[in-house]
């Protein structure tokens, strides 16, 4: 069987190498005459005195029969007439169980610059989402170990959830809690467009040695070219897909989709796309569903995904937040006001939703969760009156109940980062206190 596939691959190999020449560089956009290549193909630009150094670039478009390329590294040393060598295929990464516990860049290379472990398999980074008719229905709960989510926003294996928040409200801390406490077989965490300083902080302070043992971390920092940040998101998703194909239940966590969208906007504007909503190009809104729909269930395993979305000025209706919310199966809103009060995770219960919870939770569980929401709504509506002392106890039975239950609700929702509680323990506690 292996011999047949080798013979087949020999027949498909071209005996020629195709070359082109750089004629123009504007910002990060490289324009060349030739080579013969397709959109998404990886090319090498030969630079240096003897043209032995290779700069990786990807074909992103065409203009007047010229090839438009974006570099995966920088554009330093590229000069007029630099040779462009076509590979004839898109970027592929090496993936396997040997990567668990490692930190890789957007192209799947180890970030500490050491050699990749042996026994890894080549896998494409840009794949099609599973056929909708071949996706099994989500019927099994995912144990996340975060009390507020497991009890009030129960998540199923293969569900995709957005975490919406402004900067500094605890997104990374919540992702680390999910990575450490969830029942998934493997975690794949993508840090896209993050500050370089925060990478080691996240690994050592938030994730810790225990969390890293079953995690593959993909890092594309904010200083890297736009295409590298896009590839970081694609590579992380491809790694999750590979392990799903092996029958694993995978947790995919991406921080953040907003910076992926900003990187795609940079590429779109550079190749001449017209800016539309808030400067985002049409390709951004085409790429988002292509990326987000790749996670989920298939016949072999599942990818349960958490995507963080940065909301400027806590504006939940900005274009990327609005588009992502419409694609995913639920959203958790982190509230700066709650974080300022010291409530962590700062999940705003009344603005968050899990679209699959009605299918996953039983009647008693749903009734207890609805009671918590009702008590919180009643308390928030009367909060101003309560705070200024204008409300007199006994005026309303519902408000009296909400005032009495409020400290217990806040205590239930607050959880330390090192505190672990199973989904059964969380739901039983919810039903005991509020059922």
Short mmCIF file of C-alpha atoms in Angstrom, two decimals:
data_model
loop_
_atom_site.label_atom_id
_atom_site.label_comp_id
_atom_site.label_asym_id
_atom_site.label_seq_id
_atom_site.Cartn_x
_atom_site.Cartn_y
_atom_site.Cartn_z
CA UNK A 1 0.00 0.00 0.00
CA UNK A 2 2.84 2.35 0.94
CA UNK A 3 4.72 1.47 -2.27
CA UNK A 4 1.61 2.29 -4.37
CA UNK A 5 1.23 5.72 -2.72
CA UNK A 6 4.95 6.42 -3.28
CA UNK A 7 4.66 5.47 -6.97
CA UNK A 8 1.58 7.69 -7.28
CA UNK A 9 3.41 10.64 -5.69
CA UNK A 10 6.36 10.18 -8.08
CA UNK A 11 4.00 10.49 -11.05
CA UNK A 12 2.56 13.75 -9.72
CA UNK A 13 5.95 15.43 -9.07
CA UNK A 14 6.83 18.08 -11.66
CA UNK A 15 10.37 17.74 -13.11
CA UNK A 16 10.61 21.55 -13.29
CA UNK A 17 11.05 24.31 -10.73
CA UNK A 18 9.18 27.52 -11.44
CA UNK A 19 10.82 30.87 -10.69
CA UNK A 20 9.84 34.52 -10.82
CA UNK A 21 11.48 37.87 -10.03
CA UNK A 22 10.59 40.53 -7.48
CA UNK A 23 9.67 43.81 -9.17
CA UNK A 24 8.07 45.80 -6.35
CA UNK A 25 7.74 45.90 -2.56
CA UNK A 26 5.19 48.21 -0.87
CA UNK A 27 5.01 47.80 2.90
CA UNK A 28 4.65 44.03 3.39
CA UNK A 29 3.26 43.44 -0.11
CA UNK A 30 5.73 41.84 -2.56
CA UNK A 31 4.96 41.91 -6.28
CA UNK A 32 6.74 39.57 -8.68
CA UNK A 33 6.70 38.59 -12.35
CA UNK A 34 6.01 34.86 -12.10
CA UNK A 35 6.30 32.13 -10.91
CA UNK A 36 3.36 29.94 -11.93
CA UNK A 37 1.49 29.53 -8.63
CA UNK A 38 -1.99 29.41 -7.11
CA UNK A 39 -3.61 31.36 -4.27
CA UNK A 40 -2.36 29.97 -0.95
CA UNK A 41 0.81 28.40 -2.38
CA UNK A 42 4.01 28.73 -0.37
CA UNK A 43 6.94 30.36 -2.18
CA UNK A 44 10.57 31.04 -1.24
CA UNK A 45 12.22 34.38 -2.01
CA UNK A 46 15.97 33.88 -2.40
CA UNK A 47 17.94 36.72 -0.76
CA UNK A 48 21.47 37.46 0.40
CA UNK A 49 24.73 37.73 -1.56
CA UNK A 50 24.56 34.21 -2.96
CA UNK A 51 20.75 34.03 -2.81
CA UNK A 52 20.99 31.06 -0.45
CA UNK A 53 18.83 32.51 2.31
CA UNK A 54 15.14 31.74 1.80
CA UNK A 55 12.30 34.03 2.94
CA UNK A 56 8.94 32.22 3.12
CA UNK A 57 5.99 34.00 1.49
CA UNK A 58 2.46 33.04 0.49
CA UNK A 59 0.58 33.90 -2.70
CA UNK A 60 -2.35 36.11 -1.67
CA UNK A 61 -3.48 37.56 -5.02
CA UNK A 62 -2.71 38.67 -8.55
CA UNK A 63 -2.56 42.09 -10.24
CA UNK A 64 -2.03 42.67 -13.99
CA UNK A 65 -0.49 39.19 -14.38
CA UNK A 66 1.87 39.87 -11.48
CA UNK A 67 1.92 37.61 -8.40
CA UNK A 68 1.20 39.26 -5.02
CA UNK A 69 2.97 37.69 -2.04
CA UNK A 70 2.98 38.33 1.71
CA UNK A 71 6.00 37.26 3.80
CA UNK A 72 5.77 34.90 6.76
CA UNK A 73 8.91 36.53 8.18
CA UNK A 74 10.10 40.07 7.33
CA UNK A 75 10.96 41.79 4.04
CA UNK A 76 14.57 42.62 5.02
CA UNK A 77 17.19 41.83 2.33
CA UNK A 78 14.59 41.49 -0.45
CA UNK A 79 15.79 43.50 -3.45
CA UNK A 80 14.65 44.14 -7.07
CA UNK A 81 15.26 41.00 -9.09
CA UNK A 82 15.30 38.59 -6.09
CA UNK A 83 14.31 35.14 -7.32
CA UNK A 84 10.92 33.76 -6.23
CA UNK A 85 10.79 29.95 -6.12
CA UNK A 86 7.39 28.22 -6.25
CA UNK A 87 6.81 25.10 -4.14
CA UNK A 88 3.51 24.24 -5.84
CA UNK A 89 1.76 23.49 -2.56
CA UNK A 90 0.37 25.33 0.49
CA UNK A 91 2.02 25.42 3.92
CA UNK A 92 1.96 22.13 5.81
CA UNK A 93 2.85 21.55 9.45
CA UNK A 94 4.21 18.55 11.33
CA UNK A 95 1.88 17.31 14.06
CA UNK A 96 1.61 14.38 16.46
CA UNK A 97 1.62 13.47 20.15
CA UNK A 98 5.29 14.54 20.32
CA UNK A 99 4.09 18.17 20.23
CA UNK A 100 2.14 17.89 23.51
CA UNK A 101 3.76 20.13 26.12
CA UNK A 102 5.54 22.18 23.41
CA UNK A 103 5.25 25.80 22.26
CA UNK A 104 5.24 26.34 18.48
CA UNK A 105 5.06 29.37 16.17
CA UNK A 106 2.44 30.09 13.50
CA UNK A 107 4.17 27.72 11.05
CA UNK A 108 4.39 24.83 13.51
CA UNK A 109 8.11 25.21 14.33
CA UNK A 110 9.23 25.00 17.97
CA UNK A 111 9.51 28.48 19.44
CA UNK A 112 12.71 27.61 21.35
CA UNK A 113 14.32 26.95 17.91
CA UNK A 114 15.08 23.31 18.72
CA UNK A 115 14.37 20.49 16.25
CA UNK A 116 10.90 18.98 16.03
CA UNK A 117 10.49 15.54 17.66
CA UNK A 118 10.53 12.48 15.41
CA UNK A 119 7.41 10.60 14.37
CA UNK A 120 5.28 13.62 13.41
CA UNK A 121 2.89 13.61 10.45
CA UNK A 122 2.52 16.29 7.75
CA UNK A 123 -0.87 17.99 7.89
CA UNK A 124 -2.29 20.95 5.89
CA UNK A 125 -3.18 24.14 7.78
CA UNK A 126 -6.13 25.21 5.61
CA UNK A 127 -8.90 22.59 5.66
CA UNK A 128 -12.58 22.55 4.87
CA UNK A 129 -15.13 22.36 7.75
CA UNK A 130 -16.80 18.96 8.26
CA UNK A 131 -19.82 18.14 6.12
CA UNK A 132 -22.90 19.39 8.04
CA UNK A 133 -24.70 16.08 7.53
CA UNK A 134 -21.75 14.15 8.97
CA UNK A 135 -21.58 16.18 12.19
CA UNK A 136 -23.06 14.15 15.07
CA UNK A 137 -25.47 16.10 17.30
CA UNK A 138 -23.98 17.43 20.53
CA UNK A 139 -25.54 15.37 23.33
CA UNK A 140 -22.71 14.94 25.87
CA UNK A 141 -21.75 17.53 28.49
CA UNK A 142 -18.18 18.82 28.70
CA UNK A 143 -16.78 19.08 32.22
CA UNK A 144 -14.95 22.44 32.31
CA UNK A 145 -14.30 22.74 36.04
CA UNK A 146 -15.56 26.35 36.16
CA UNK A 147 -18.65 26.44 38.39
CA UNK A 148 -20.43 29.40 36.77
CA UNK A 149 -20.11 27.94 33.24
CA UNK A 150 -20.86 24.29 34.07
CA UNK A 151 -24.00 25.15 36.05
CA UNK A 152 -25.51 28.18 34.27
CA UNK A 153 -24.12 27.81 30.71
CA UNK A 154 -23.59 24.07 30.33
CA UNK A 155 -21.31 23.38 27.34
CA UNK A 156 -21.39 20.19 25.25
CA UNK A 157 -18.51 18.33 23.61
CA UNK A 158 -18.03 20.00 20.22
CA UNK A 159 -19.74 23.28 21.13
CA UNK A 160 -18.16 26.60 20.07
CA UNK A 161 -18.35 29.46 22.57
CA UNK A 162 -17.21 33.09 22.37
CA UNK A 163 -15.68 34.90 25.36
CA UNK A 164 -16.40 38.61 24.87
CA UNK A 165 -14.51 41.20 26.92
CA UNK A 166 -12.48 44.38 26.89
CA UNK A 167 -8.79 44.31 27.71
CA UNK A 168 -7.75 43.37 31.24
CA UNK A 169 -11.01 41.75 32.37
CA UNK A 170 -9.64 38.21 32.86
CA UNK A 171 -9.90 36.43 29.48
CA UNK A 172 -6.47 34.79 29.69
CA UNK A 173 -7.04 33.72 33.31
CA UNK A 174 -10.37 32.11 32.38
CA UNK A 175 -8.74 30.26 29.44
CA UNK A 176 -6.03 28.95 31.79
CA UNK A 177 -8.72 27.69 34.22
CA UNK A 178 -10.46 25.87 31.36
CA UNK A 179 -7.17 24.34 30.22
CA UNK A 180 -6.27 23.08 33.71
CA UNK A 181 -9.67 21.88 34.90
CA UNK A 182 -11.55 20.60 31.82
CA UNK A 183 -12.00 16.90 31.05
CA UNK A 184 -10.69 17.24 27.46
CA UNK A 185 -7.92 14.86 26.35
CA UNK A 186 -5.76 17.61 24.82
CA UNK A 187 -5.73 21.42 24.91
CA UNK A 188 -4.64 23.49 21.93
CA UNK A 189 -4.18 27.15 22.89
CA UNK A 190 -3.49 29.85 20.27
CA UNK A 191 -2.14 33.21 21.41
CA UNK A 192 -2.69 35.43 18.37
CA UNK A 193 -1.38 38.99 18.34
CA UNK A 194 -0.49 38.92 22.05
CA UNK A 195 2.30 40.98 23.60
CA UNK A 196 5.58 39.04 23.68
CA UNK A 197 5.91 39.67 27.42
CA UNK A 198 2.59 37.96 28.14
CA UNK A 199 3.53 34.62 26.55
CA UNK A 200 5.86 33.47 29.33
CA UNK A 201 3.53 34.98 31.95
CA UNK A 202 0.68 32.88 30.56
CA UNK A 203 2.78 29.69 30.46
CA UNK A 204 4.36 29.97 33.91
CA UNK A 205 1.82 31.96 35.95
CA UNK A 206 -1.59 31.10 34.46
CA UNK A 207 -1.15 27.69 32.81
CA UNK A 208 1.54 26.23 35.06
CA UNK A 209 3.48 23.01 34.68
CA UNK A 210 0.39 20.83 35.25
CA UNK A 211 -1.62 22.62 32.56
CA UNK A 212 1.23 22.54 30.01
CA UNK A 213 1.55 18.73 30.29
CA UNK A 214 -1.52 18.19 28.09
CA UNK A 215 -1.37 21.39 26.06
CA UNK A 216 0.07 22.47 22.72
CA UNK A 217 0.62 26.22 22.62
CA UNK A 218 0.67 28.11 19.30
CA UNK A 219 2.11 31.62 19.53
CA UNK A 220 2.09 34.44 16.96
CA UNK A 221 2.96 37.69 18.75
CA UNK A 222 1.83 41.20 17.73
CA UNK A 223 5.22 42.13 16.23
CA UNK A 224 5.03 39.36 13.61
CA UNK A 225 3.74 39.98 10.05
CA UNK A 226 -0.03 39.86 9.50
CA UNK A 227 0.20 36.61 7.54
CA UNK A 228 2.02 34.90 10.42
CA UNK A 229 -0.79 35.88 12.81
CA UNK A 230 -3.35 34.44 10.37
CA UNK A 231 -1.28 31.26 10.04
CA UNK A 232 -1.13 30.98 13.84
CA UNK A 233 -4.93 30.69 14.00
CA UNK A 234 -4.99 28.25 11.07
CA UNK A 235 -2.18 26.11 12.52
CA UNK A 236 -3.85 25.84 15.95
CA UNK A 237 -7.14 24.81 14.31
CA UNK A 238 -5.31 22.26 12.12
CA UNK A 239 -3.59 20.71 15.17
CA UNK A 240 -7.00 20.41 16.89
CA UNK A 241 -8.45 18.83 13.72
CA UNK A 242 -5.61 16.30 13.55
CA UNK A 243 -6.24 15.07 17.10
CA UNK A 244 -10.01 15.05 16.49
CA UNK A 245 -9.33 12.74 13.51
CA UNK A 246 -7.50 10.42 15.93
CA UNK A 247 -10.67 10.18 18.07
CA UNK A 248 -9.68 12.62 20.85
CA UNK A 249 -11.87 15.20 22.58
CA UNK A 250 -9.94 18.45 22.09
CA UNK A 251 -10.26 21.84 23.75
CA UNK A 252 -9.29 24.60 21.28
CA UNK A 253 -8.80 28.05 22.86
CA UNK A 254 -7.95 31.09 20.75
CA UNK A 255 -6.99 34.49 22.14
CA UNK A 256 -8.08 36.37 20.14
CA UNK A 257 -10.28 36.16 17.04
CA UNK A 258 -10.30 39.96 16.88
CA UNK A 259 -6.56 40.08 16.23
CA UNK A 260 -6.95 37.36 13.58
CA UNK A 261 -9.55 39.61 11.90
CA UNK A 262 -7.23 42.64 12.18
CA UNK A 263 -4.43 40.66 10.51
CA UNK A 264 -6.75 39.64 7.67
CA UNK A 265 -7.79 43.29 7.31
CA UNK A 266 -4.10 44.23 6.86
CA UNK A 267 -3.71 41.64 4.11
CA UNK A 268 -6.98 42.67 2.43
CA UNK A 269 -6.11 46.37 2.38
CA UNK A 270 -2.60 45.60 1.08
CA UNK A 271 -3.93 43.69 -1.96
CA UNK A 272 -6.45 46.42 -2.77
CA UNK A 273 -9.73 45.31 -1.15
CA UNK A 274 -12.13 48.16 -0.36
CA UNK A 275 -12.59 48.89 3.37
CA UNK A 276 -16.18 48.42 4.58
CA UNK A 277 -17.49 48.38 8.18
CA UNK A 278 -14.98 50.16 10.48
CA UNK A 279 -12.23 49.59 7.90
CA UNK A 280 -12.65 45.79 7.82
CA UNK A 281 -12.48 44.33 4.31
CA UNK A 282 -15.03 41.85 2.87
CA UNK A 283 -12.50 38.99 3.09
CA UNK A 284 -12.52 39.31 6.92
CA UNK A 285 -16.21 38.42 7.10
CA UNK A 286 -15.64 35.57 4.60
CA UNK A 287 -12.69 34.17 6.60
CA UNK A 288 -14.39 34.19 10.02
CA UNK A 289 -16.98 31.45 9.31
CA UNK A 290 -14.35 29.42 7.42
CA UNK A 291 -12.16 29.42 10.53
CA UNK A 292 -14.84 29.06 13.20
CA UNK A 293 -16.83 26.30 11.44
CA UNK A 294 -13.76 24.03 11.34
CA UNK A 295 -14.16 23.24 15.04
CA UNK A 296 -17.03 21.15 16.40
CA UNK A 297 -17.89 17.46 16.14
CA UNK A 298 -17.21 14.90 13.45
CA UNK A 299 -17.69 11.13 13.25
CA UNK A 300 -14.38 10.43 15.09
CA UNK A 301 -13.97 13.02 17.85
CA UNK A 302 -14.76 16.56 18.91
CA UNK A 303 -13.20 20.02 19.10
CA UNK A 304 -14.82 22.13 21.82
CA UNK A 305 -13.73 25.68 21.06
CA UNK A 306 -13.48 28.90 23.06
CA UNK A 307 -12.73 32.05 21.07
CA UNK A 308 -12.02 35.32 22.85
CA UNK A 309 -13.28 38.50 21.22
CA UNK A 310 -11.88 41.91 22.18
CA UNK A 311 -14.65 44.49 22.35
CA UNK A 312 -13.36 48.08 22.07
CA UNK A 313 -14.74 50.18 24.89
CA UNK A 314 -16.85 47.15 25.92
CA UNK A 315 -19.00 47.75 22.79
CA UNK A 316 -20.74 44.41 22.18
CA UNK A 317 -22.11 45.55 18.81
CA UNK A 318 -18.81 46.31 17.07
CA UNK A 319 -18.50 44.46 13.69
CA UNK A 320 -16.29 41.49 14.65
CA UNK A 321 -18.17 40.82 17.91
CA UNK A 322 -21.46 40.95 16.03
CA UNK A 323 -20.25 38.60 13.26
CA UNK A 324 -18.69 36.07 15.66
CA UNK A 325 -21.73 36.03 17.96
CA UNK A 326 -23.89 35.05 14.97
CA UNK A 327 -21.65 32.10 14.06
CA UNK A 328 -20.93 30.51 17.45
CA UNK A 329 -23.13 28.34 19.70
CA UNK A 330 -23.11 30.67 22.68
CA UNK A 331 -21.22 33.53 24.31
CA UNK A 332 -19.86 34.46 27.72
CA UNK A 333 -19.64 38.20 28.41
CA UNK A 334 -16.97 39.29 30.90
CA UNK A 335 -18.04 42.52 32.62
CA UNK A 336 -15.48 45.15 33.70
CA UNK A 337 -17.87 46.36 36.42
CA UNK A 338 -17.90 42.89 38.01
CA UNK A 339 -14.12 42.57 37.70
CA UNK A 340 -13.71 45.91 39.48
CA UNK A 341 -15.81 44.49 42.33
CA UNK A 342 -13.41 41.54 42.63
CA UNK A 343 -15.75 38.91 41.13
CA UNK A 344 -13.71 36.39 39.09
CA UNK A 345 -14.49 34.97 36.63
CA UNK A 346 -16.35 38.22 35.84
CA UNK A 347 -19.12 36.55 33.82
CA UNK A 348 -22.22 38.68 33.34
CA UNK A 349 -24.92 36.02 33.76
CA UNK A 350 -27.70 38.13 32.22
CA UNK A 351 -25.78 38.91 29.00
CA UNK A 352 -24.36 35.40 28.45
CA UNK A 353 -26.01 32.36 26.88
CA UNK A 354 -25.31 28.75 25.87
CA UNK A 355 -27.51 27.79 22.94
CA UNK A 356 -27.14 24.08 23.68
CA UNK A 357 -27.90 24.14 27.41
CA UNK A 358 -31.66 23.43 26.88
CA UNK A 359 -30.66 20.15 25.15
CA UNK A 360 -28.00 19.15 27.69
CA UNK A 361 -29.54 20.01 31.08
CA UNK A 362 -32.51 18.31 32.76
CA UNK A 363 -35.62 20.17 33.99
CA UNK A 364 -34.47 20.62 37.61
CA UNK A 365 -31.11 21.96 36.48
CA UNK A 366 -32.70 24.46 34.05
CA UNK A 367 -35.23 25.62 36.66
CA UNK A 368 -32.47 26.32 39.20
CA UNK A 369 -30.44 28.24 36.57
CA UNK A 370 -33.54 30.26 35.57
CA UNK A 371 -34.19 31.09 39.22
CA UNK A 372 -30.66 32.53 39.58
CA UNK A 373 -31.22 34.71 36.50
CA UNK A 374 -34.61 35.88 37.77
CA UNK A 375 -33.17 36.83 41.17
CA UNK A 376 -30.30 38.72 39.50
CA UNK A 377 -32.69 40.62 37.18
CA UNK A 378 -34.88 41.61 40.13
CA UNK A 379 -31.87 42.75 42.17
CA UNK A 380 -30.34 44.76 39.30
CA UNK A 381 -33.65 46.53 38.57
CA UNK A 382 -33.90 47.65 42.19
CA UNK A 383 -30.14 48.13 42.82
CA UNK A 384 -30.16 51.93 42.65
CA UNK A 385 -33.03 52.15 45.15
CA UNK A 386 -31.30 49.65 47.45
CA UNK A 387 -27.96 51.49 47.32
CA UNK A 388 -29.40 54.91 48.21
CA UNK A 389 -31.60 53.44 50.95
CA UNK A 390 -34.88 54.33 49.22
CA UNK A 391 -36.17 50.75 49.22
CA UNK A 392 -38.10 49.68 52.34
CA UNK A 393 -37.95 46.01 53.20
CA UNK A 394 -41.38 44.39 52.83
CA UNK A 395 -42.49 46.58 49.90
CA UNK A 396 -41.94 43.73 47.42
CA UNK A 397 -41.64 40.02 48.14
CA UNK A 398 -39.56 39.45 44.95
CA UNK A 399 -37.05 42.20 45.80
CA UNK A 400 -36.77 40.94 49.40
CA UNK A 401 -35.95 37.45 48.05
CA UNK A 402 -33.39 38.88 45.61
CA UNK A 403 -31.67 40.92 48.37
CA UNK A 404 -31.49 37.86 50.62
CA UNK A 405 -30.15 35.60 47.85
CA UNK A 406 -27.69 38.09 46.28
CA UNK A 407 -24.64 37.36 48.54
CA UNK A 408 -25.14 33.60 48.03
CA UNK A 409 -25.31 34.08 44.22
CA UNK A 410 -22.09 36.13 44.15
CA UNK A 411 -20.36 33.54 46.34
CA UNK A 412 -21.55 30.78 43.97
CA UNK A 413 -20.29 32.63 40.85
CA UNK A 414 -16.89 33.52 42.31
CA UNK A 415 -14.16 30.90 41.97
CA UNK A 416 -10.41 30.96 42.65
CA UNK A 417 -8.14 30.01 39.73
CA UNK A 418 -6.79 26.94 41.58
CA UNK A 419 -10.26 25.79 42.74
CA UNK A 420 -11.62 22.81 40.84
CA UNK A 421 -15.21 21.53 40.87
CA UNK A 422 -16.71 18.86 38.59
CA UNK A 423 -19.84 19.53 36.54
CA UNK A 424 -21.90 17.18 38.77
CA UNK A 425 -20.73 18.96 41.93
CA UNK A 426 -21.52 22.36 40.37
CA UNK A 427 -25.04 21.42 39.23
CA UNK A 428 -25.85 19.68 42.54
CA UNK A 429 -24.74 22.77 44.47
CA UNK A 430 -26.83 24.99 42.16
CA UNK A 431 -29.96 22.86 42.66
CA UNK A 432 -29.38 22.59 46.41
CA UNK A 433 -29.06 26.38 46.87
CA UNK A 434 -31.52 27.66 44.27
CA UNK A 435 -33.68 24.69 43.27
#
